[in-house]
Tab-separated table of C-alpha atoms in Angstrom:
chain	number	residue	atom	x	y	z
C	239	MET	CA	44.806	-56.219	-11.573
C	240	ALA	CA	41.208	-55.827	-10.466
C	241	ASN	CA	40.197	-52.625	-8.702
C	242	THR	CA	38.038	-52.668	-5.555
C	243	ALA	CA	34.716	-52.457	-7.400
C	244	GLU	CA	35.597	-55.349	-9.690
C	245	LYS	CA	37.003	-57.455	-6.856
C	246	ILE	CA	33.980	-57.053	-4.594
C	247	ILE	CA	31.093	-56.869	-7.067
C	248	LYS	CA	31.957	-59.151	-9.986
C	249	PRO	CA	31.373	-62.857	-9.202
C	250	SER	CA	34.451	-65.017	-9.703
C	251	LYS	CA	32.460	-67.873	-11.197
C	252	ALA	CA	29.426	-68.339	-13.418
C	253	GLY	CA	25.827	-68.688	-12.344
C	254	ILE	CA	25.764	-66.465	-9.244
C	255	PHE	CA	22.907	-64.020	-8.637
C	256	ARG	CA	24.592	-61.304	-6.581
C	257	THR	CA	22.711	-58.456	-4.893
C	258	VAL	CA	24.741	-55.639	-3.358
C	259	PHE	CA	22.904	-53.409	-0.906
C	260	LEU	CA	25.156	-50.359	-1.116
C	261	TYR	CA	25.580	-48.047	1.841
C	262	THR	CA	24.226	-44.631	0.802
C	263	GLY	CA	23.249	-43.123	4.149
C	264	GLN	CA	19.654	-41.854	4.209
C	265	GLY	CA	18.668	-43.431	0.930
C	266	GLU	CA	18.740	-46.634	-1.045
C	267	SER	CA	20.750	-48.009	-3.964
C	268	THR	CA	20.848	-51.720	-4.750
C	269	LEU	CA	23.011	-53.185	-7.505
C	270	MET	CA	22.015	-56.565	-8.931
C	271	VAL	CA	24.457	-58.758	-10.838
C	272	ILE	CA	22.314	-61.161	-12.835
C	273	PRO	CA	23.596	-64.344	-14.510
C	274	THR	CA	22.851	-64.647	-18.230
C	275	GLY	CA	24.672	-67.826	-19.236
C	276	SER	CA	27.320	-70.409	-18.389
C	277	GLY	CA	30.395	-68.214	-18.685
C	278	VAL	CA	32.230	-66.371	-15.919
C	279	ASP	CA	31.553	-63.078	-17.725
C	280	ASP	CA	27.915	-63.814	-18.549
C	281	TYR	CA	26.255	-61.206	-16.337
C	282	LYS	CA	24.087	-58.129	-16.672
C	283	TYR	CA	23.822	-55.300	-14.152
C	284	ILE	CA	20.643	-53.718	-12.813
C	285	LEU	CA	20.452	-50.710	-10.470
C	286	VAL	CA	17.388	-50.477	-8.234
C	287	ASP	CA	16.986	-46.900	-6.951
C	288	SER	CA	19.698	-44.278	-6.804
C	289	ASP	CA	20.916	-42.067	-3.965
C	290	ARG	CA	23.783	-39.628	-4.384
C	291	ASP	CA	23.875	-36.672	-1.995
C	292	PHE	CA	27.356	-37.003	-0.458
C	293	GLU	CA	26.405	-37.951	3.066
C	294	LYS	CA	29.065	-39.129	5.497
C	295	ASN	CA	30.673	-42.380	4.234
C	296	GLU	CA	28.091	-42.686	1.444
C	297	ILE	CA	29.307	-44.704	-1.536
C	298	ASP	CA	29.519	-42.433	-4.578
C	299	LEU	CA	27.736	-44.344	-7.328
C	300	VAL	CA	29.508	-42.563	-10.174
C	301	SER	CA	32.995	-43.270	-8.797
C	302	LEU	CA	32.059	-46.878	-8.072
C	303	PHE	CA	30.559	-47.463	-11.514
C	304	LYS	CA	33.483	-45.838	-13.331
C	305	ASP	CA	35.721	-48.514	-11.818
C	306	LEU	CA	33.219	-51.330	-12.326
C	307	PHE	CA	32.197	-50.647	-15.922
C	308	LYS	CA	34.699	-50.181	-18.716
C	309	ASN	CA	32.138	-49.281	-21.387
C	310	LYS	CA	28.929	-47.260	-21.441
C	311	GLY	CA	25.798	-49.392	-21.384
C	312	GLU	CA	27.161	-52.194	-19.198
C	313	LEU	CA	24.642	-51.046	-16.604
C	314	GLU	CA	21.564	-52.177	-18.509
C	315	VAL	CA	18.474	-51.215	-16.485
C	316	PHE	CA	17.582	-48.608	-13.888
C	317	ILE	CA	14.540	-49.522	-11.790
C	318	ASN	CA	12.989	-46.762	-9.689
C	319	THR	CA	10.521	-47.840	-7.015
C	320	HIS	CA	9.283	-44.247	-6.572
C	321	PRO	CA	10.580	-40.750	-7.388
C	322	HIS	CA	11.626	-39.461	-3.975
C	323	ASN	CA	14.953	-37.650	-3.691
C	324	ASP	CA	16.689	-40.453	-1.775
C	325	HIS	CA	15.695	-43.005	-4.430
C	326	ILE	CA	16.482	-40.985	-7.604
C	327	GLY	CA	19.334	-38.761	-6.400
C	328	GLY	CA	22.209	-38.511	-8.869
C	329	ILE	CA	20.483	-40.516	-11.596
C	330	LYS	CA	21.241	-37.894	-14.262
C	331	GLU	CA	24.949	-38.053	-13.377
C	332	VAL	CA	24.874	-41.850	-13.423
C	333	TYR	CA	23.246	-41.795	-16.860
C	334	ASP	CA	25.537	-39.127	-18.312
C	335	GLU	CA	28.734	-40.696	-16.953
C	336	ILE	CA	27.902	-44.406	-17.098
C	337	GLY	CA	24.794	-44.831	-19.262
C	338	PHE	CA	22.055	-47.449	-19.161
C	339	LYS	CA	19.571	-48.772	-21.696
C	340	GLU	CA	16.190	-48.946	-19.944
C	341	VAL	CA	14.174	-47.288	-17.182
C	342	TRP	CA	11.454	-49.103	-15.236
C	343	HIS	CA	9.483	-46.842	-12.904
C	344	SER	CA	6.245	-46.398	-10.952
C	345	ASN	CA	5.029	-43.478	-13.112
C	346	HIS	CA	4.272	-41.399	-10.040
C	347	LYS	CA	4.372	-37.632	-10.574
C	348	PRO	CA	5.565	-35.899	-7.391
C	349	GLY	CA	5.820	-32.213	-6.601
C	350	GLY	CA	7.255	-29.993	-3.902
C	351	LYS	CA	10.781	-30.708	-2.723
C	352	HIS	CA	11.119	-33.725	-5.031
C	353	LYS	CA	10.387	-31.787	-8.231
C	354	ILE	CA	13.984	-30.921	-9.193
C	355	LYS	CA	15.336	-34.458	-8.919
C	356	TYR	CA	12.163	-35.771	-10.573
C	357	GLU	CA	12.977	-33.535	-13.534
C	358	ALA	CA	16.373	-35.234	-13.663
C	359	LEU	CA	14.587	-38.605	-13.829
C	360	GLN	CA	12.412	-37.255	-16.649
C	361	TYR	CA	15.572	-36.173	-18.460
C	362	VAL	CA	16.905	-39.724	-18.243
C	363	ILE	CA	13.607	-41.255	-19.363
C	364	LYS	CA	13.574	-38.979	-22.410
C	365	LYS	CA	17.156	-39.940	-23.214
C	366	VAL	CA	16.528	-43.697	-23.190
C	367	GLY	CA	13.430	-43.215	-25.370
C	368	LYS	CA	9.862	-44.463	-25.220
C	369	ASP	CA	10.788	-47.908	-26.543
C	370	ASN	CA	13.004	-48.436	-23.500
C	371	GLU	CA	10.652	-47.041	-20.847
C	372	TYR	CA	8.517	-49.444	-18.797
C	373	HIS	CA	5.998	-48.996	-15.997
C	374	LEU	CA	5.871	-51.037	-12.814
C	375	LEU	CA	2.344	-52.436	-12.405
C	376	GLY	CA	1.304	-55.252	-10.094
C	377	THR	CA	0.758	-58.543	-11.880
C	378	ASN	CA	0.121	-62.214	-11.238
C	379	ASP	CA	2.560	-63.272	-13.951
C	380	SER	CA	6.284	-63.801	-13.523
C	381	ASN	CA	8.616	-61.653	-15.626
C	382	GLU	CA	5.843	-59.311	-16.752
C	383	ILE	CA	6.500	-55.607	-17.166
C	384	HIS	CA	4.260	-52.998	-18.803
C	385	LYS	CA	5.012	-50.838	-21.789
C	386	ILE	CA	4.008	-47.202	-21.473
C	387	ASN	CA	0.839	-47.848	-23.497
C	388	GLY	CA	-0.293	-50.218	-20.742
C	389	ASP	CA	0.368	-53.505	-22.533
C	390	GLY	CA	1.941	-56.182	-20.370
C	391	ILE	CA	4.830	-58.111	-21.923
C	392	ILE	CA	7.016	-60.963	-20.722
C	393	LYS	CA	10.570	-59.658	-20.447
C	394	LYS	CA	13.250	-61.789	-18.811
C	395	LEU	CA	16.143	-60.418	-16.816
C	396	GLY	CA	18.790	-63.002	-17.586
C	397	ASP	CA	18.422	-66.293	-15.722
C	398	ILE	CA	16.456	-64.974	-12.737
C	399	ASP	CA	12.713	-64.515	-12.362
C	400	TYR	CA	10.879	-61.527	-10.923
C	401	VAL	CA	7.324	-60.531	-10.130
C	402	VAL	CA	6.065	-56.961	-9.752
C	403	LEU	CA	3.667	-56.885	-6.789
C	404	SER	CA	2.944	-53.156	-6.690
C	405	PRO	CA	1.617	-50.642	-7.601
C	406	ALA	CA	-1.793	-51.787	-8.810
C	407	LYS	CA	-2.984	-50.332	-12.119
C	408	TYR	CA	-6.289	-49.121	-10.659
C	409	LEU	CA	-4.391	-47.356	-7.878
C	410	CYS	CA	-2.098	-45.558	-10.330
C	411	GLU	CA	-5.093	-44.361	-12.310
C	412	ASP	CA	-6.778	-43.151	-9.118
C	413	ILE	CA	-3.728	-41.261	-7.824
C	414	THR	CA	-2.968	-39.681	-11.217
C	415	ASP	CA	-6.340	-37.899	-11.069
C	416	GLU	CA	-5.585	-36.381	-7.640
C	417	ASP	CA	-4.167	-32.895	-7.018
C	418	ALA	CA	-0.431	-32.490	-6.370
C	419	ASP	CA	-0.685	-32.407	-2.576
C	420	THR	CA	-2.752	-35.606	-2.463
C	421	ARG	CA	-0.412	-37.323	-4.921
C	422	ASP	CA	2.542	-36.481	-2.705
C	423	LYS	CA	0.818	-37.913	0.349
C	424	ARG	CA	0.076	-41.160	-1.491
C	425	ILE	CA	3.445	-41.714	-3.176
C	426	HIS	CA	4.376	-44.575	-0.828
C	427	GLU	CA	1.048	-46.214	-1.582
C	428	GLN	CA	2.045	-46.183	-5.274
C	429	CYS	CA	5.522	-47.533	-4.632
C	430	GLY	CA	7.068	-50.348	-6.626
C	431	VAL	CA	7.498	-53.693	-4.838
C	432	ILE	CA	9.400	-56.424	-6.691
C	433	LYS	CA	10.457	-59.945	-5.741
C	434	PHE	CA	13.495	-61.470	-7.477
C	435	THR	CA	13.974	-65.262	-7.463
C	436	TYR	CA	16.771	-67.625	-8.491
C	437	GLY	CA	17.996	-71.151	-7.914
C	438	ASN	CA	16.532	-74.618	-7.465
C	439	PRO	CA	15.246	-74.768	-4.808
C	440	ALA	CA	14.374	-71.124	-5.291
C	441	LYS	CA	15.586	-68.321	-3.044
C	442	SER	CA	14.035	-64.851	-3.186
C	443	ILE	CA	14.888	-61.236	-2.452
C	444	MET	CA	12.086	-58.707	-2.028
C	445	ILE	CA	12.658	-55.007	-2.698
C	446	THR	CA	9.977	-52.857	-1.092
C	447	GLY	CA	11.058	-49.242	-1.679
C	448	ASP	CA	9.095	-47.050	0.751
C	449	SER	CA	5.814	-48.970	0.434
C	450	ASP	CA	3.575	-48.248	3.420
C	451	LYS	CA	0.922	-49.940	5.538
C	452	GLU	CA	-1.852	-48.706	3.230
C	453	ALA	CA	-0.183	-50.191	0.158
C	454	TRP	CA	0.205	-53.603	1.782
C	455	LYS	CA	-3.092	-53.734	3.631
C	456	GLU	CA	-5.279	-52.485	0.775
C	457	HIS	CA	-3.453	-53.436	-2.427
C	458	ILE	CA	-0.740	-56.086	-2.018
C	459	THR	CA	-1.118	-58.753	0.679
C	460	ASP	CA	-4.552	-60.167	-0.096
C	461	TYR	CA	-3.953	-60.136	-3.858
C	462	HIS	CA	-0.466	-61.651	-3.888
C	463	LYS	CA	-0.406	-63.788	-0.764
C	464	VAL	CA	1.030	-66.909	-2.396
C	465	LYS	CA	3.821	-64.849	-3.979
C	466	LEU	CA	4.927	-63.076	-0.817
C	467	PRO	CA	7.348	-65.543	0.849
C	468	ALA	CA	10.925	-64.263	0.503
C	469	ASP	CA	14.217	-65.202	2.134
C	470	VAL	CA	15.622	-61.670	2.133
C	471	LEU	CA	13.490	-58.594	2.783
C	472	SER	CA	14.692	-55.067	2.171
C	473	ALA	CA	13.058	-53.130	5.007
C	474	SER	CA	10.564	-50.636	3.651
C	475	HIS	CA	11.254	-46.926	4.042
C	476	HIS	CA	14.644	-47.382	5.723
C	477	GLY	CA	13.187	-49.198	8.709
C	478	SER	CA	10.322	-46.755	9.209
C	479	ARG	CA	7.264	-47.593	11.300
C	480	THR	CA	5.113	-46.699	8.254
C	481	PHE	CA	5.452	-50.314	7.114
C	482	PHE	CA	3.348	-51.308	10.138
C	483	LYS	CA	1.587	-48.120	11.303
C	484	ASP	CA	0.026	-44.942	9.969
C	485	ASP	CA	1.934	-42.964	12.607
C	486	GLU	CA	3.631	-43.438	15.977
C	487	GLU	CA	0.336	-43.350	17.893
C	488	ASP	CA	-1.452	-45.852	15.626
C	489	ASP	CA	-2.642	-48.800	17.730
C	490	ASP	CA	-3.817	-50.728	14.667
C	491	VAL	CA	-0.457	-52.386	13.970
C	492	TYR	CA	-0.466	-54.275	10.665
C	493	GLU	CA	1.686	-57.419	10.537
C	494	THR	CA	-0.143	-59.704	8.105
C	495	HIS	CA	2.292	-58.850	5.313
C	496	ILE	CA	5.442	-59.841	7.204
C	497	GLU	CA	3.692	-62.952	8.529
C	498	GLU	CA	3.227	-63.977	4.885
C	499	ILE	CA	6.682	-62.893	3.702
C	500	LYS	CA	8.404	-64.898	6.471
C	501	PRO	CA	11.875	-63.439	5.818
C	502	THR	CA	15.020	-65.032	7.212
C	503	TYR	CA	17.092	-61.906	6.633
C	504	LEU	CA	16.221	-58.210	6.878
C	505	ILE	CA	18.316	-55.456	5.263
C	506	ILE	CA	17.813	-51.909	6.587
C	507	SER	CA	19.206	-49.159	4.368
C	508	ALA	CA	19.589	-46.246	6.771
C	509	PRO	CA	22.388	-44.391	8.574
C	510	LYS	CA	22.840	-44.455	12.318
C	511	GLN	CA	19.590	-43.323	13.880
C	512	GLU	CA	21.125	-40.113	15.225
C	513	ASP	CA	22.331	-39.231	11.708
C	514	SER	CA	18.944	-39.781	10.063
C	515	PRO	CA	16.727	-36.713	9.550
C	516	HIS	CA	13.756	-39.002	10.189
C	517	GLU	CA	15.314	-41.026	13.043
C	518	HIS	CA	15.388	-44.154	10.886
C	519	PRO	CA	15.282	-46.975	11.683
C	520	HIS	CA	12.438	-46.405	14.128
C	521	ASP	CA	12.737	-48.239	17.441
C	522	ASP	CA	9.123	-49.419	17.410
C	523	ALA	CA	9.544	-50.800	13.879
C	524	ILE	CA	12.688	-52.710	14.904
C	525	GLU	CA	10.825	-54.276	17.810
C	526	ILE	CA	8.107	-55.494	15.446
C	527	TYR	CA	10.656	-56.837	12.974
C	528	LYS	CA	12.350	-58.771	15.782
C	529	LYS	CA	9.108	-60.655	16.351
C	530	HIS	CA	9.396	-62.062	12.830
C	531	VAL	CA	13.137	-62.136	12.053
C	532	ASP	CA	15.849	-63.562	14.283
C	533	GLU	CA	18.131	-60.764	15.460
C	534	ASP	CA	21.130	-62.498	13.889
C	535	GLY	CA	19.414	-62.048	10.525
C	536	ILE	CA	18.877	-58.284	10.838
C	537	PHE	CA	21.457	-56.111	9.053
C	538	HIS	CA	21.403	-52.335	9.546
C	539	LEU	CA	23.775	-50.842	6.968
C	540	GLY	CA	24.446	-47.727	9.008
C	541	SER	CA	25.422	-49.490	12.200
C	542	GLU	CA	29.157	-49.375	11.329
C	543	PRO	CA	28.504	-48.693	8.337
C	544	TYR	CA	28.838	-51.441	5.717
C	545	SER	CA	27.257	-52.807	2.564
C	546	ILE	CA	25.610	-56.230	2.366
C	547	ILE	CA	26.247	-58.770	-0.388
C	548	VAL	CA	23.781	-61.603	-0.983
C	549	ASP	CA	24.793	-64.444	-3.314
C	550	ILE	CA	22.406	-67.123	-4.584
C	551	ASP	CA	23.698	-69.917	-6.806
C	552	ALA	CA	21.857	-72.165	-9.238
C	553	SER	CA	21.468	-74.856	-6.560
C	554	GLY	CA	19.614	-72.445	-4.303
C	555	ASP	CA	22.474	-72.044	-1.824
C	556	MET	CA	22.639	-68.566	-0.313
C	557	GLU	CA	25.601	-66.725	1.167
C	558	ILE	CA	25.455	-63.357	2.917
C	559	LYS	CA	28.402	-61.219	3.942
C	560	THR	CA	29.105	-57.708	5.119
C	561	ASP	CA	31.573	-55.512	3.244
C	562	THR	CA	33.460	-52.332	4.212
C	563	GLU	CA	35.915	-52.216	1.309
C	564	LEU	CA	33.489	-50.425	-1.021
C	565	ILE	CA	32.984	-47.672	1.567
C	566	ALA	CA	36.734	-47.393	2.127
C	567	ALA	CA	37.331	-47.034	-1.623
C	568	TYR	CA	34.302	-45.010	-2.734
C	569	GLY	CA	32.774	-43.584	0.437
C	570	GLY	CA	32.605	-39.822	0.724
C	571	GLY	CA	31.986	-37.420	3.552
C	572	ASN	CA	30.016	-34.322	4.291
C	573	ASP	CA	30.017	-31.763	1.483
C	574	ASP	CA	31.154	-28.399	2.811
C	575	GLY	CA	29.127	-26.542	0.202
C	576	GLU	CA	32.133	-26.019	-2.066
C	577	GLY	CA	32.343	-29.559	-3.362
C	578	ASN	CA	34.947	-30.629	-0.795
C	579	LYS	CA	34.218	-33.884	0.965
C	580	SER	CA	35.925	-35.398	3.975
C	581	GLU	CA	38.093	-38.486	3.699
C	582	SER	CA	36.349	-41.838	3.942
C	583	ARG	CA	37.225	-44.030	6.905
C	584	ASN	CA	38.662	-47.530	7.012
C	585	PHE	CA	36.943	-50.127	9.192
C	586	SER	CA	38.464	-53.159	10.804
C	587	SER	CA	35.296	-54.653	12.256
C	588	ILE	CA	31.661	-54.974	11.437
C	589	GLY	CA	28.443	-54.854	13.402
C	590	ILE	CA	24.867	-55.798	12.747
C	591	LEU	CA	22.847	-53.643	15.125
C	592	PRO	CA	24.384	-51.373	17.763
C	593	SER	CA	23.503	-53.868	20.488
C	594	ARG	CA	25.138	-56.795	18.686
C	595	THR	CA	28.556	-58.268	19.336
C	596	LYS	CA	30.922	-57.328	16.532
C	597	ILE	CA	31.940	-59.988	14.037
C	598	ASP	CA	34.529	-60.168	11.336
C	599	ASP	CA	33.965	-60.000	7.587
C	600	LYS	CA	33.072	-63.600	6.855
C	601	PRO	CA	30.228	-65.232	4.949
C	602	MET	CA	27.284	-66.211	7.109
C	603	GLY	CA	24.294	-68.303	7.271
C	604	LEU	CA	23.200	-70.096	4.573
C	605	LYS	CA	21.108	-72.714	2.949
């Protein structure tokens, strides 16, 4: 009998590209189930970013993956958009307990409060070996990733296509030469941005990490304009205003990027605003997003909370649904400092944003 992870995450038929935006509180972890053939078991698993710090109701990645994967190495690739704590947290434990074969990363070298968890990422990179380490560098070619010597190679991820839009090679070289404080300030400018595409007609999901206004205005939009349209957009920086503004008082609001992306659905990986140390998602950012995305298409994971599952089939049909079962089974609570965590809660209803009418757990919207 299938456990909760298998029941919710593994597609029941062949040819489905499934993306699971896992609820991890103030952080981001996205699991991609990628079709690799015509059989019901022909899938590979990719984890984009990792957050494991035992926040209230946060899904524990290790517990989830122990149920999902029966053998080490079934999780094939870890992609890190940038080495901030809430995007690399717990990655050593995931590697040691679950294992994976490759690491793709932005090659940013942070300091300060992110140094300890960055060292854990370096541990993992060393373990997988240089032959299985790749750098994210913006490119005009589909399915191109860069080896650590800088050479670009075409490397497919099963039956889907992807394009790395950021960071630009010249930008990485520029930031690497900066001092530690300047590098830290520019980490979101050097953040990985990747668009994943599947189906005919094609449907796309764009992962943006914490990429900021500077990254999009100076390095992404003008260079990749024709590649920007995406059906599903993962809101940058947990719904922060930094996607549109330099700071709260910035009157020079940048919206060209979202005008080109034209998303139908927006996924915000953040807790309830009052539980976020940074007050994510920011109210002014939400108001800007609502100008470009219908409110029915905006999903804030922390609003109940829930996870979001996006399915795309080979015919380009898309199905989106909310899920609370993963939180009920694998969600933790606040750590009391002695490793004790409160019981996870069960949920009987689901919400989109706090102002929305609640709906039940049914597929939505879709072609």
